[in-house]
mmCIF file of C-alpha atoms and ligand atoms in Angstrom:
data_model
loop_
_atom_site.group_PDB
_atom_site.id
_atom_site.type_symbol
_atom_site.label_atom_id
_atom_site.label_comp_id
_atom_site.label_asym_id
_atom_site.label_seq_id
_atom_site.Cartn_x
_atom_site.Cartn_y
_atom_site.Cartn_z
ATOM 1 C CA MET P 1 99.792 33.040 59.172
ATOM 2 C CA LYS P 2 97.903 32.407 55.721
ATOM 3 C CA PRO P 3 94.292 31.639 55.535
ATOM 4 C CA LEU P 4 93.223 28.335 54.104
ATOM 5 C CA GLY P 5 90.193 28.034 51.658
ATOM 6 C CA PRO P 6 86.619 27.231 52.741
ATOM 7 C CA ILE P 7 86.119 23.800 53.279
ATOM 8 C CA PRO P 8 82.970 22.513 50.905
ATOM 9 C CA ASP P 9 79.520 21.849 53.159
ATOM 10 C CA GLY P 10 78.955 18.274 53.727
ATOM 11 C CA PHE P 11 82.340 17.022 55.270
ATOM 12 C CA VAL P 12 81.810 15.665 58.897
ATOM 13 C CA ALA P 13 84.489 14.047 61.380
ATOM 14 C CA VAL P 14 83.549 10.346 62.518
ATOM 15 C CA ASP P 15 85.860 9.245 65.584
ATOM 16 C CA GLY P 16 87.526 12.339 64.891
ATOM 17 C CA GLU P 17 88.853 11.652 61.224
ATOM 18 C CA LEU P 18 87.246 13.288 57.970
ATOM 19 C CA ALA P 19 84.670 11.175 56.812
ATOM 20 C CA ILE P 20 83.965 10.912 53.052
ATOM 21 C CA GLY P 21 80.566 9.464 51.995
ATOM 22 C CA GLY P 22 80.081 8.455 55.612
ATOM 23 C CA ARG P 23 83.701 6.384 55.742
ATOM 24 C CA LYS P 24 86.674 7.273 57.537
ATOM 25 C CA ALA P 25 89.495 8.510 55.494
ATOM 26 C CA SER P 26 91.833 5.863 56.678
ATOM 27 C CA ASP P 27 89.571 3.072 56.053
ATOM 28 C CA LEU P 28 89.433 4.342 52.816
ATOM 29 C CA VAL P 29 93.042 4.181 52.248
ATOM 30 C CA ALA P 30 93.377 0.951 53.680
ATOM 31 C CA GLU P 31 90.963 -0.118 51.050
ATOM 32 C CA ALA P 32 92.809 1.817 48.274
ATOM 33 C CA GLY P 33 95.790 0.145 49.212
ATOM 34 C CA ALA P 34 97.942 3.163 49.466
ATOM 35 C CA THR P 35 98.135 7.136 49.448
ATOM 36 C CA PRO P 36 97.931 9.255 47.541
ATOM 37 C CA LEU P 37 94.487 8.789 46.859
ATOM 38 C CA PHE P 38 91.410 10.985 45.118
ATOM 39 C CA VAL P 39 88.124 10.119 46.628
ATOM 40 C CA TYR P 40 84.982 10.963 45.029
ATOM 41 C CA SER P 41 81.790 10.957 46.641
ATOM 42 C CA ARG P 42 78.504 9.681 45.017
ATOM 43 C CA ASP P 43 76.172 11.712 47.696
ATOM 44 C CA MET P 44 77.900 14.968 46.659
ATOM 45 C CA LEU P 45 77.559 14.405 43.107
ATOM 46 C CA ARG P 46 74.198 13.634 43.604
ATOM 47 C CA GLY P 47 73.699 16.456 45.893
ATOM 48 C CA ARG P 48 74.937 18.986 43.375
ATOM 49 C CA ALA P 49 73.092 17.748 40.365
ATOM 50 C CA ALA P 50 69.879 17.831 42.637
ATOM 51 C CA ALA P 51 70.656 21.484 43.627
ATOM 52 C CA LEU P 52 70.692 22.315 40.094
ATOM 53 C CA ARG P 53 67.557 20.791 38.872
ATOM 54 C CA ASP P 54 65.827 22.603 41.979
ATOM 55 C CA THR P 55 66.815 25.899 40.784
ATOM 56 C CA MET P 56 67.148 25.787 36.970
ATOM 57 C CA PRO P 57 64.319 25.988 34.901
ATOM 58 C CA GLU P 58 63.222 22.354 33.866
ATOM 59 C CA ARG P 59 63.483 22.966 30.122
ATOM 60 C CA LEU P 60 67.313 23.593 30.706
ATOM 61 C CA GLY P 61 69.525 20.609 30.215
ATOM 62 C CA ILE P 62 72.469 20.138 32.082
ATOM 63 C CA ASN P 63 75.857 18.617 30.412
ATOM 64 C CA TYR P 64 78.557 17.469 31.870
ATOM 65 C CA ALA P 65 82.031 18.643 30.397
ATOM 66 C CA ILE P 66 84.073 15.568 31.417
ATOM 67 C CA LYS P 67 87.614 17.596 30.934
ATOM 68 C CA ALA P 68 86.887 18.329 34.400
ATOM 69 C CA ASN P 69 87.143 14.664 35.844
ATOM 70 C CA PRO P 70 87.171 11.777 33.380
ATOM 71 C CA HIS P 71 87.303 8.952 35.641
ATOM 72 C CA ALA P 72 85.341 5.976 34.427
ATOM 73 C CA PRO P 73 83.365 5.089 37.403
ATOM 74 C CA VAL P 74 82.619 8.805 37.853
ATOM 75 C CA LEU P 75 81.538 9.171 34.184
ATOM 76 C CA GLU P 76 79.217 5.976 34.673
ATOM 77 C CA PHE P 77 77.789 7.738 37.528
ATOM 78 C CA MET P 78 77.099 11.161 35.863
ATOM 79 C CA ALA P 79 75.264 9.437 33.083
ATOM 80 C CA GLY P 80 72.498 8.898 35.310
ATOM 81 C CA LEU P 81 72.496 12.769 36.506
ATOM 82 C CA VAL P 82 73.138 14.859 33.556
ATOM 83 C CA ASP P 83 71.298 15.097 30.177
ATOM 84 C CA GLY P 84 74.378 15.175 27.915
ATOM 85 C CA PHE P 85 78.464 15.204 27.673
ATOM 86 C CA ASP P 86 80.799 17.616 26.203
ATOM 87 C CA VAL P 87 84.211 16.314 25.287
ATOM 88 C CA ALA P 88 87.250 18.306 24.314
ATOM 89 C CA SER P 89 89.280 15.176 22.499
ATOM 90 C CA ALA P 90 88.644 12.032 20.718
ATOM 91 C CA GLY P 91 90.316 10.495 23.431
ATOM 92 C CA GLU P 92 87.772 12.040 25.941
ATOM 93 C CA LEU P 93 85.233 10.616 23.460
ATOM 94 C CA ALA P 94 86.725 6.919 23.645
ATOM 95 C CA ARG P 95 86.761 7.224 27.484
ATOM 96 C CA LEU P 96 83.099 7.797 27.411
ATOM 97 C CA GLY P 97 82.232 4.919 24.978
ATOM 98 C CA GLU P 98 83.993 2.601 27.463
ATOM 99 C CA ALA P 99 81.752 4.172 30.201
ATOM 100 C CA GLY P 100 79.115 2.498 27.756
ATOM 101 C CA ILE P 101 77.661 5.992 27.048
ATOM 102 C CA ASP P 102 76.460 6.673 23.717
ATOM 103 C CA PRO P 103 78.500 9.157 21.604
ATOM 104 C CA ALA P 104 75.266 10.561 20.280
ATOM 105 C CA TRP P 105 74.641 12.127 23.293
ATOM 106 C CA VAL P 106 78.007 14.064 23.334
ATOM 107 C CA SER P 107 78.844 17.033 21.682
ATOM 108 C CA PHE P 108 82.986 17.595 20.708
ATOM 109 C CA ALA P 109 84.522 21.114 20.967
ATOM 110 C CA GLY P 110 87.899 22.273 20.755
ATOM 111 C CA PRO P 111 90.486 23.554 18.977
ATOM 112 C CA GLY P 112 92.450 21.774 16.718
ATOM 113 C CA LYS P 113 90.965 18.405 16.115
ATOM 114 C CA ARG P 114 92.767 16.069 13.849
ATOM 115 C CA ASP P 115 91.399 14.383 10.724
ATOM 116 C CA GLU P 116 91.161 11.263 12.703
ATOM 117 C CA GLU P 117 89.414 12.954 15.540
ATOM 118 C CA LEU P 118 86.891 14.384 13.201
ATOM 119 C CA GLU P 119 86.494 10.950 11.391
ATOM 120 C CA PHE P 120 86.322 9.143 14.797
ATOM 121 C CA ALA P 121 83.594 11.505 16.226
ATOM 122 C CA ILE P 122 81.739 11.746 12.791
ATOM 123 C CA SER P 123 81.635 7.901 12.208
ATOM 124 C CA ALA P 124 79.951 7.908 16.016
ATOM 125 C CA SER P 125 77.195 10.090 15.255
ATOM 126 C CA CYS P 126 78.666 12.840 17.988
ATOM 127 C CA THR P 127 77.836 16.534 17.497
ATOM 128 C CA ILE P 128 80.874 18.561 16.211
ATOM 129 C CA ASN P 129 81.135 21.998 17.554
ATOM 130 C CA LEU P 130 83.159 23.703 14.848
ATOM 131 C CA GLU P 131 85.998 25.872 15.544
ATOM 132 C CA SER P 132 86.977 27.160 12.572
ATOM 133 C CA GLU P 133 85.947 27.582 8.620
ATOM 134 C CA GLY P 134 88.798 25.100 7.880
ATOM 135 C CA GLU P 135 87.512 22.439 10.405
ATOM 136 C CA ALA P 136 84.152 22.567 9.082
ATOM 137 C CA ARG P 137 85.788 21.924 5.422
ATOM 138 C CA ARG P 138 87.412 19.181 6.723
ATOM 139 C CA ALA P 139 84.628 17.899 8.543
ATOM 140 C CA LEU P 140 82.340 17.979 5.399
ATOM 141 C CA ALA P 141 85.255 16.324 3.366
ATOM 142 C CA ILE P 142 85.710 13.711 5.946
ATOM 143 C CA ALA P 143 81.698 13.057 5.913
ATOM 144 C CA GLU P 144 81.181 13.067 2.369
ATOM 145 C CA ARG P 145 84.368 10.305 2.103
ATOM 146 C CA ARG P 146 82.660 8.032 4.417
ATOM 147 C CA GLY P 147 79.136 8.635 2.790
ATOM 148 C CA VAL P 148 77.588 9.883 6.567
ATOM 149 C CA ARG P 149 75.506 12.831 7.272
ATOM 150 C CA PRO P 150 77.726 14.536 10.036
ATOM 151 C CA ARG P 151 76.129 16.408 12.816
ATOM 152 C CA LEU P 152 77.492 19.929 12.708
ATOM 153 C CA ALA P 153 77.045 23.138 15.199
ATOM 154 C CA ILE P 154 79.312 26.171 15.223
ATOM 155 C CA ARG P 155 81.243 27.244 18.135
ATOM 156 C CA VAL P 156 80.719 31.186 18.217
ATOM 157 C CA ASN P 157 83.442 33.740 19.360
ATOM 158 C CA PRO P 158 81.119 36.208 21.033
ATOM 159 C CA SER P 159 82.082 39.571 21.121
ATOM 160 C CA PHE P 160 81.481 39.411 25.067
ATOM 161 C CA GLU P 161 82.895 37.790 27.872
ATOM 162 C CA LEU P 162 82.111 36.397 31.012
ATOM 163 C CA ARG P 163 82.760 39.090 33.617
ATOM 164 C CA GLY P 164 84.846 38.121 36.748
ATOM 165 C CA SER P 165 85.637 34.664 35.156
ATOM 166 C CA GLY P 166 88.858 32.915 35.899
ATOM 167 C CA MET P 167 89.545 31.804 32.610
ATOM 168 C CA LYS P 168 88.584 33.967 29.692
ATOM 169 C CA MET P 169 87.006 31.957 26.658
ATOM 170 C CA GLY P 170 85.017 34.356 24.646
ATOM 171 C CA GLY P 171 85.471 38.277 23.731
ATOM 172 C CA GLY P 172 88.176 39.379 21.319
ATOM 173 C CA ALA P 173 91.060 37.550 19.521
ATOM 174 C CA LYS P 174 90.826 33.979 20.594
ATOM 175 C CA GLN P 175 91.775 30.273 19.221
ATOM 176 C CA PHE P 176 88.219 29.390 20.316
ATOM 177 C CA GLY P 177 85.218 29.491 18.186
ATOM 178 C CA ILE P 178 84.287 31.581 15.041
ATOM 179 C CA ASP P 179 83.930 35.350 15.202
ATOM 180 C CA GLU P 180 80.489 36.021 15.582
ATOM 181 C CA GLU P 181 80.159 38.147 12.431
ATOM 182 C CA ARG P 182 81.330 35.338 10.400
ATOM 183 C CA VAL P 183 79.052 32.685 11.949
ATOM 184 C CA PRO P 184 75.513 33.237 9.547
ATOM 185 C CA ALA P 185 77.692 32.769 6.069
ATOM 186 C CA LEU P 186 79.479 29.386 7.802
ATOM 187 C CA ALA P 187 76.270 28.124 8.877
ATOM 188 C CA ARG P 188 74.372 28.781 5.744
ATOM 189 C CA LYS P 189 77.278 26.827 3.850
ATOM 190 C CA ILE P 190 77.006 23.508 6.031
ATOM 191 C CA ILE P 191 73.278 23.655 5.765
ATOM 192 C CA ALA P 192 73.228 23.863 2.124
ATOM 193 C CA ALA P 193 76.270 21.300 1.975
ATOM 194 C CA GLY P 194 73.617 18.768 3.537
ATOM 195 C CA ALA P 195 74.986 18.831 6.940
ATOM 196 C CA GLU P 196 72.793 18.020 10.076
ATOM 197 C CA TRP P 197 72.370 21.544 11.567
ATOM 198 C CA ARG P 198 72.891 21.255 15.435
ATOM 199 C CA GLY P 199 72.745 24.863 16.112
ATOM 200 C CA LEU P 200 75.303 27.191 18.471
ATOM 201 C CA HIS P 201 77.840 26.647 21.087
ATOM 202 C CA ILE P 202 78.660 30.121 23.165
ATOM 203 C CA PHE P 203 81.054 29.432 26.059
ATOM 204 C CA THR P 204 82.432 32.842 27.294
ATOM 205 C CA GLY P 205 84.510 31.605 30.585
ATOM 206 C CA SER P 206 84.982 29.512 33.667
ATOM 207 C CA GLN P 207 84.884 29.633 37.322
ATOM 208 C CA ALA P 208 82.571 32.650 37.936
ATOM 209 C CA LEU P 209 81.208 32.985 41.318
ATOM 210 C CA ASP P 210 79.199 36.391 40.616
ATOM 211 C CA ALA P 211 75.746 35.599 39.992
ATOM 212 C CA GLU P 212 75.131 39.127 38.116
ATOM 213 C CA ALA P 213 77.632 38.151 35.932
ATOM 214 C CA ILE P 214 76.489 34.782 34.973
ATOM 215 C CA ILE P 215 72.734 36.265 34.652
ATOM 216 C CA GLU P 216 74.352 38.940 32.225
ATOM 217 C CA THR P 217 76.212 36.531 30.304
ATOM 218 C CA GLN P 218 73.159 34.462 29.784
ATOM 219 C CA ALA P 219 71.234 37.240 28.906
ATOM 220 C CA ASN P 220 73.856 38.188 26.160
ATOM 221 C CA VAL P 221 74.045 34.815 24.924
ATOM 222 C CA LEU P 222 70.501 34.328 24.399
ATOM 223 C CA ALA P 223 70.203 37.838 22.337
ATOM 224 C CA LEU P 224 73.164 36.792 20.347
ATOM 225 C CA ALA P 225 71.536 33.404 19.219
ATOM 226 C CA ASP P 226 68.293 34.910 18.199
ATOM 227 C CA ARG P 227 70.127 37.308 16.234
ATOM 228 C CA LEU P 228 72.678 34.917 14.598
ATOM 229 C CA ALA P 229 69.561 32.503 13.905
ATOM 230 C CA GLY P 230 67.570 35.429 12.340
ATOM 231 C CA GLU P 231 70.841 36.168 10.022
ATOM 232 C CA ILE P 232 71.252 32.344 9.146
ATOM 233 C CA GLY P 233 67.498 32.221 8.241
ATOM 234 C CA ALA P 234 67.013 28.755 9.961
ATOM 235 C CA ALA P 235 65.415 27.684 13.155
ATOM 236 C CA LEU P 236 68.258 26.681 15.760
ATOM 237 C CA PRO P 237 67.841 23.059 16.900
ATOM 238 C CA LYS P 238 69.952 23.620 19.953
ATOM 239 C CA LEU P 239 72.150 26.271 21.747
ATOM 240 C CA ASN P 240 74.578 25.095 24.069
ATOM 241 C CA MET P 241 74.638 28.388 26.563
ATOM 242 C CA GLY P 242 78.233 27.491 27.780
ATOM 243 C CA GLY P 243 78.884 27.373 31.658
ATOM 244 C CA GLY P 244 81.293 28.904 34.092
ATOM 245 C CA PHE P 245 79.827 27.945 36.966
ATOM 246 C CA GLY P 246 82.268 28.405 39.706
ATOM 247 C CA ILE P 247 82.997 26.869 43.354
ATOM 248 C CA PRO P 248 84.850 28.764 46.138
ATOM 249 C CA TYR P 249 88.662 27.638 46.569
ATOM 250 C CA PHE P 250 90.281 30.200 48.491
ATOM 251 C CA ASN P 251 89.547 32.363 51.851
ATOM 252 C CA GLY P 252 87.049 35.121 51.053
ATOM 253 C CA ASP P 253 85.384 33.538 47.978
ATOM 254 C CA THR P 254 81.512 32.760 48.445
ATOM 255 C CA PRO P 255 79.366 30.407 46.773
ATOM 256 C CA LEU P 256 77.623 31.075 43.536
ATOM 257 C CA ASP P 257 73.788 31.766 44.172
ATOM 258 C CA ILE P 258 72.213 29.509 41.689
ATOM 259 C CA GLN P 259 68.836 30.472 43.149
ATOM 260 C CA ALA P 260 69.578 33.741 41.586
ATOM 261 C CA VAL P 261 70.634 32.579 38.415
ATOM 262 C CA GLY P 262 67.904 30.027 37.876
ATOM 263 C CA ALA P 263 65.395 32.644 38.856
ATOM 264 C CA ALA P 264 66.593 34.786 36.268
ATOM 265 C CA LEU P 265 67.318 32.142 33.634
ATOM 266 C CA SER P 266 63.224 31.332 34.317
ATOM 267 C CA ASP P 267 62.269 34.755 33.465
ATOM 268 C CA ARG P 268 64.150 34.731 30.194
ATOM 269 C CA PHE P 269 62.833 31.296 29.005
ATOM 270 C CA ALA P 270 59.331 32.619 29.977
ATOM 271 C CA GLU P 271 59.639 34.893 26.970
ATOM 272 C CA LEU P 272 61.925 33.617 24.557
ATOM 273 C CA PRO P 273 61.934 35.502 20.743
ATOM 274 C CA ASP P 274 60.424 33.198 17.645
ATOM 275 C CA ASN P 275 63.865 32.055 16.884
ATOM 276 C CA LEU P 276 64.692 30.239 20.039
ATOM 277 C CA ALA P 277 60.983 29.071 21.110
ATOM 278 C CA ALA P 278 61.686 25.333 19.887
ATOM 279 C CA THR P 279 65.585 25.489 20.529
ATOM 280 C CA GLU P 280 66.681 22.676 22.602
ATOM 281 C CA LEU P 281 68.730 24.890 25.364
ATOM 282 C CA CYS P 282 71.657 23.538 27.779
ATOM 283 C CA ILE P 283 74.477 24.695 29.967
ATOM 284 C CA GLU P 284 77.827 22.735 30.286
ATOM 285 C CA LEU P 285 79.407 22.481 33.806
ATOM 286 C CA GLY P 286 82.627 20.715 34.663
ATOM 287 C CA ARG P 287 83.953 21.820 38.153
ATOM 288 C CA TYR P 288 80.714 22.712 39.605
ATOM 289 C CA LEU P 289 79.359 19.270 39.246
ATOM 290 C CA VAL P 290 82.327 17.571 40.733
ATOM 291 C CA GLY P 291 85.080 19.848 42.003
ATOM 292 C CA GLU P 292 83.650 19.770 45.650
ATOM 293 C CA ALA P 293 82.947 15.834 45.700
ATOM 294 C CA GLY P 294 86.340 14.922 45.601
ATOM 295 C CA VAL P 295 89.128 15.052 48.069
ATOM 296 C CA TYR P 296 92.829 14.112 47.644
ATOM 297 C CA LEU P 297 94.265 12.224 50.350
ATOM 298 C CA THR P 298 98.110 12.140 51.070
ATOM 299 C CA ARG P 299 99.990 11.089 53.902
ATOM 300 C CA ILE P 300 102.688 12.860 55.816
ATOM 301 C CA ILE P 301 106.222 11.260 55.559
ATOM 302 C CA ASP P 302 108.511 13.612 57.256
ATOM 303 C CA ARG P 303 107.936 16.370 59.737
ATOM 304 C CA LYS P 304 110.950 19.245 60.131
ATOM 305 C CA ILE P 305 111.946 22.371 61.197
ATOM 306 C CA SER P 306 113.730 24.906 58.954
ATOM 307 C CA HIS P 307 114.752 28.563 59.780
ATOM 308 C CA GLY P 308 111.901 28.093 62.802
ATOM 309 C CA GLN P 309 109.126 27.159 60.248
ATOM 310 C CA THR P 310 107.977 23.611 60.620
ATOM 311 C CA PHE P 311 107.304 21.751 57.160
ATOM 312 C CA LEU P 312 105.147 18.514 56.692
ATOM 313 C CA ILE P 313 106.112 16.604 53.749
ATOM 314 C CA THR P 314 103.621 14.263 52.239
ATOM 315 C CA ASP P 315 103.676 11.637 49.889
ATOM 316 C CA GLY P 316 101.648 13.813 47.230
ATOM 317 C CA GLY P 317 102.159 16.724 45.659
ATOM 318 C CA LEU P 318 101.648 18.926 42.282
ATOM 319 C CA HIS P 319 102.132 16.178 40.192
ATOM 320 C CA HIS P 320 98.815 14.951 41.299
ATOM 321 C CA GLN P 321 97.155 18.578 42.614
ATOM 322 C CA LEU P 322 98.789 21.131 40.174
ATOM 323 C CA ALA P 323 96.068 23.451 41.049
ATOM 324 C CA ALA P 324 96.343 23.501 44.808
ATOM 325 C CA SER P 325 99.978 23.944 44.582
ATOM 326 C CA GLY P 326 99.436 27.406 42.664
ATOM 327 C CA ASN P 327 100.737 26.629 39.166
ATOM 328 C CA PHE P 328 97.736 25.945 37.205
ATOM 329 C CA GLY P 329 96.200 29.441 36.121
ATOM 330 C CA THR P 330 96.702 31.280 39.345
ATOM 331 C CA VAL P 331 98.879 34.663 39.568
ATOM 332 C CA VAL P 332 99.324 34.624 43.256
ATOM 333 C CA ARG P 333 99.580 31.773 45.032
ATOM 334 C CA ARG P 334 96.690 31.257 47.631
ATOM 335 C CA ASN P 335 95.795 28.409 49.721
ATOM 336 C CA TYR P 336 93.316 25.640 48.910
ATOM 337 C CA PRO P 337 91.121 24.194 51.465
ATOM 338 C CA LEU P 338 93.153 21.657 53.471
ATOM 339 C CA ALA P 339 93.062 19.970 56.821
ATOM 340 C CA ILE P 340 94.683 17.060 58.866
ATOM 341 C CA ALA P 341 92.192 14.407 57.824
ATOM 342 C CA THR P 342 93.275 12.317 60.671
ATOM 343 C CA HIS P 343 92.331 15.221 63.287
ATOM 344 C CA PHE P 344 89.590 16.740 61.353
ATOM 345 C CA ASP P 345 87.845 17.824 64.658
ATOM 346 C CA ALA P 346 90.947 18.959 66.523
ATOM 347 C CA VAL P 347 91.602 22.656 67.001
ATOM 348 C CA PRO P 348 94.417 24.049 65.431
ATOM 349 C CA GLU P 349 97.346 24.773 67.355
ATOM 350 C CA GLU P 350 100.670 25.208 65.323
ATOM 351 C CA GLU P 351 101.591 26.972 62.063
ATOM 352 C CA ALA P 352 103.083 24.635 59.295
ATOM 353 C CA ASN P 353 103.780 24.627 55.597
ATOM 354 C CA VAL P 354 102.472 21.471 54.026
ATOM 355 C CA VAL P 355 104.198 20.344 50.811
ATOM 356 C CA GLY P 356 104.749 17.565 48.492
ATOM 357 C CA CYS P 357 107.479 15.269 47.839
ATOM 358 C CA LEU P 358 108.762 16.767 44.708
ATOM 359 C CA CYS P 359 112.276 18.112 44.311
ATOM 360 C CA THR P 360 110.973 21.757 43.321
ATOM 361 C CA PRO P 361 110.047 24.411 45.704
ATOM 362 C CA LEU P 362 107.078 24.998 43.443
ATOM 363 C CA ASP P 363 105.349 21.891 45.373
ATOM 364 C CA ARG P 364 103.739 23.317 48.101
ATOM 365 C CA LEU P 365 100.165 22.171 49.402
ATOM 366 C CA ALA P 366 99.727 24.920 52.009
ATOM 367 C CA ASP P 367 101.676 27.803 53.070
ATOM 368 C CA GLN P 368 101.753 28.838 57.034
ATOM 369 C CA ALA P 369 98.403 27.521 57.594
ATOM 370 C CA HIS P 370 96.719 27.267 61.075
ATOM 371 C CA LEU P 371 96.700 23.494 61.522
ATOM 372 C CA PRO P 372 96.143 21.016 64.596
ATOM 373 C CA ARG P 373 99.586 19.019 65.052
ATOM 374 C CA ALA P 374 100.251 16.627 63.067
ATOM 375 C CA GLU P 375 102.779 13.698 62.884
ATOM 376 C CA VAL P 376 104.597 11.475 60.508
ATOM 377 C CA GLY P 377 101.659 8.991 59.280
ATOM 378 C CA ASP P 378 98.973 11.278 59.893
ATOM 379 C CA LEU P 379 96.580 11.846 56.396
ATOM 380 C CA VAL P 380 96.194 15.448 55.161
ATOM 381 C CA ALA P 381 93.051 16.273 52.730
ATOM 382 C CA VAL P 382 93.030 18.737 50.156
ATOM 383 C CA PHE P 383 89.527 19.809 49.226
ATOM 384 C CA CYS P 384 87.914 21.000 45.944
ATOM 385 C CA ALA P 385 89.859 17.976 44.363
ATOM 386 C CA GLY P 386 87.075 16.504 42.375
ATOM 387 C CA ALA P 387 87.879 18.560 39.009
ATOM 388 C CA TYR P 388 91.129 19.288 37.308
ATOM 389 C CA GLY P 389 92.933 16.995 39.641
ATOM 390 C CA ALA P 390 94.363 13.843 38.286
ATOM 391 C CA THR P 391 93.968 14.269 34.651
ATOM 392 C CA ALA P 392 95.081 18.364 34.851
ATOM 393 C CA SER P 393 98.520 17.661 37.025
ATOM 394 C CA PRO P 394 102.036 16.606 35.722
ATOM 395 C CA ALA P 395 101.380 12.534 36.958
ATOM 396 C CA ASP P 396 105.068 11.525 35.158
ATOM 397 C CA PHE P 397 106.939 14.469 36.608
ATOM 398 C CA LEU P 398 109.962 13.243 38.953
ATOM 399 C CA GLY P 399 108.436 9.467 38.274
ATOM 400 C CA HIS P 400 106.583 9.041 41.804
ATOM 401 C CA GLY P 401 103.587 7.929 39.397
ATOM 402 C CA PRO P 402 99.804 8.712 39.493
ATOM 403 C CA ALA P 403 97.369 8.839 42.269
ATOM 404 C CA ARG P 404 94.971 6.088 42.778
ATOM 405 C CA GLN P 405 91.215 7.330 42.364
ATOM 406 C CA MET P 406 88.028 5.834 43.951
ATOM 407 C CA LEU P 407 84.240 6.540 43.803
ATOM 408 C CA VAL P 408 82.369 5.798 47.401
HETATM 409 C C1 PLP O 501 86.440 23.284 30.375
HETATM 410 C C2 PLP O 501 85.440 23.530 29.436
HETATM 411 C C3 PLP O 501 84.265 23.508 30.133
HETATM 412 C C4 PLP O 501 84.123 23.584 31.642
HETATM 413 O O1 PLP O 501 84.482 24.515 32.734
HETATM 414 P P1 PLP O 501 84.351 24.316 34.268
HETATM 415 O O2 PLP O 501 85.118 25.630 34.365
HETATM 416 O O3 PLP O 501 84.940 23.198 34.623
HETATM 417 O O4 PLP O 501 82.906 24.335 34.170
HETATM 418 C C5 PLP O 501 82.888 23.769 29.864
HETATM 419 N N1 PLP O 501 82.906 23.840 28.498
HETATM 420 C C6 PLP O 501 83.872 23.882 27.499
HETATM 421 C C7 PLP O 501 84.014 24.174 26.088
HETATM 422 C C8 PLP O 501 85.417 24.284 28.142
HETATM 423 O O5 PLP O 501 86.290 24.314 27.753
#
């Protein structure tokens, strides 16, 4: 037997079935027309944003990094909950535009921005977080050619990293950002060139559950920004402090203590140095805002025994939920939170392997899990599917096609 990850708070059974946003899984599937289906809950998105507003200092802006979930109805809904958006490609910027979101509200980070992407973003008055000196030169040249004043910020590659983060994106040699010691000279150059100076972006890592690590990193970020602003010799209009707030995926993971993070940040904000006194401050979150609000529903197609083990074979799999299969940045595969949605309040009575329909042994959703007995036709729910699901999985692999998505 192997443990399953913890099911996020807020999911209940209605008539014995998992309900999402108050509606039974089977009803949602009937409305969508078929499985596999991602369901995202407005109530949970709203609740998560409200919890952050309650705990973070009022002055702190909260941005949504849309690579976690760029589903158009989700973007439209998030627009009412956050203070800004962060994108990592012109394609993401276009998606925001289609959702009716003003690009002037957006910042664009990411290594390897093509000229066409820079041109599109500059023309739309989006802030560009420059990732290299070469990118700065290209952005300035494109803006001059178009006769517009670009809004430019610099993404810093800091010398520290976010301790305990699942994915490190700062510290040491990195493809992200500009090494901190080279930032002041570049900032002075782009200010002298007449760009609208938008400040600094310091993102150090992702998926951290340890409040102390985040508190320490935020203190380091503020100290570094203060020092760099001093060396640049110009006020810092804006500081994107990064994010990194994680969610529990696996057995033994405990939720991040945002109360502690918010309290520590409030203390810092009460004694900001002069260089940051008038700076607009924000964090950028992806999975923390949307991850727990999503559930992936898939139907059992076959049930069979092999060498004494039970296999529940579903119509879903890693082509929609790569992360749950353990193939998206994990070293040792562990089970995500998962349940038999159509027997959500039943007691576990058997050990089963839940797998996808792809012809590869990598396509596993749960190994040796303790579950209620499930038959062909029952629905399986994989939780924590609101972030890095539909768009972070190889939907074309093996030709089964994409999953449906709905916001309820
Ligand atoms: C991916 C990314 C995020 C979002 O990360 P989460 O772990 O989903 O919060 C935020 N900022 C940048 C720059 C990113 O690359």
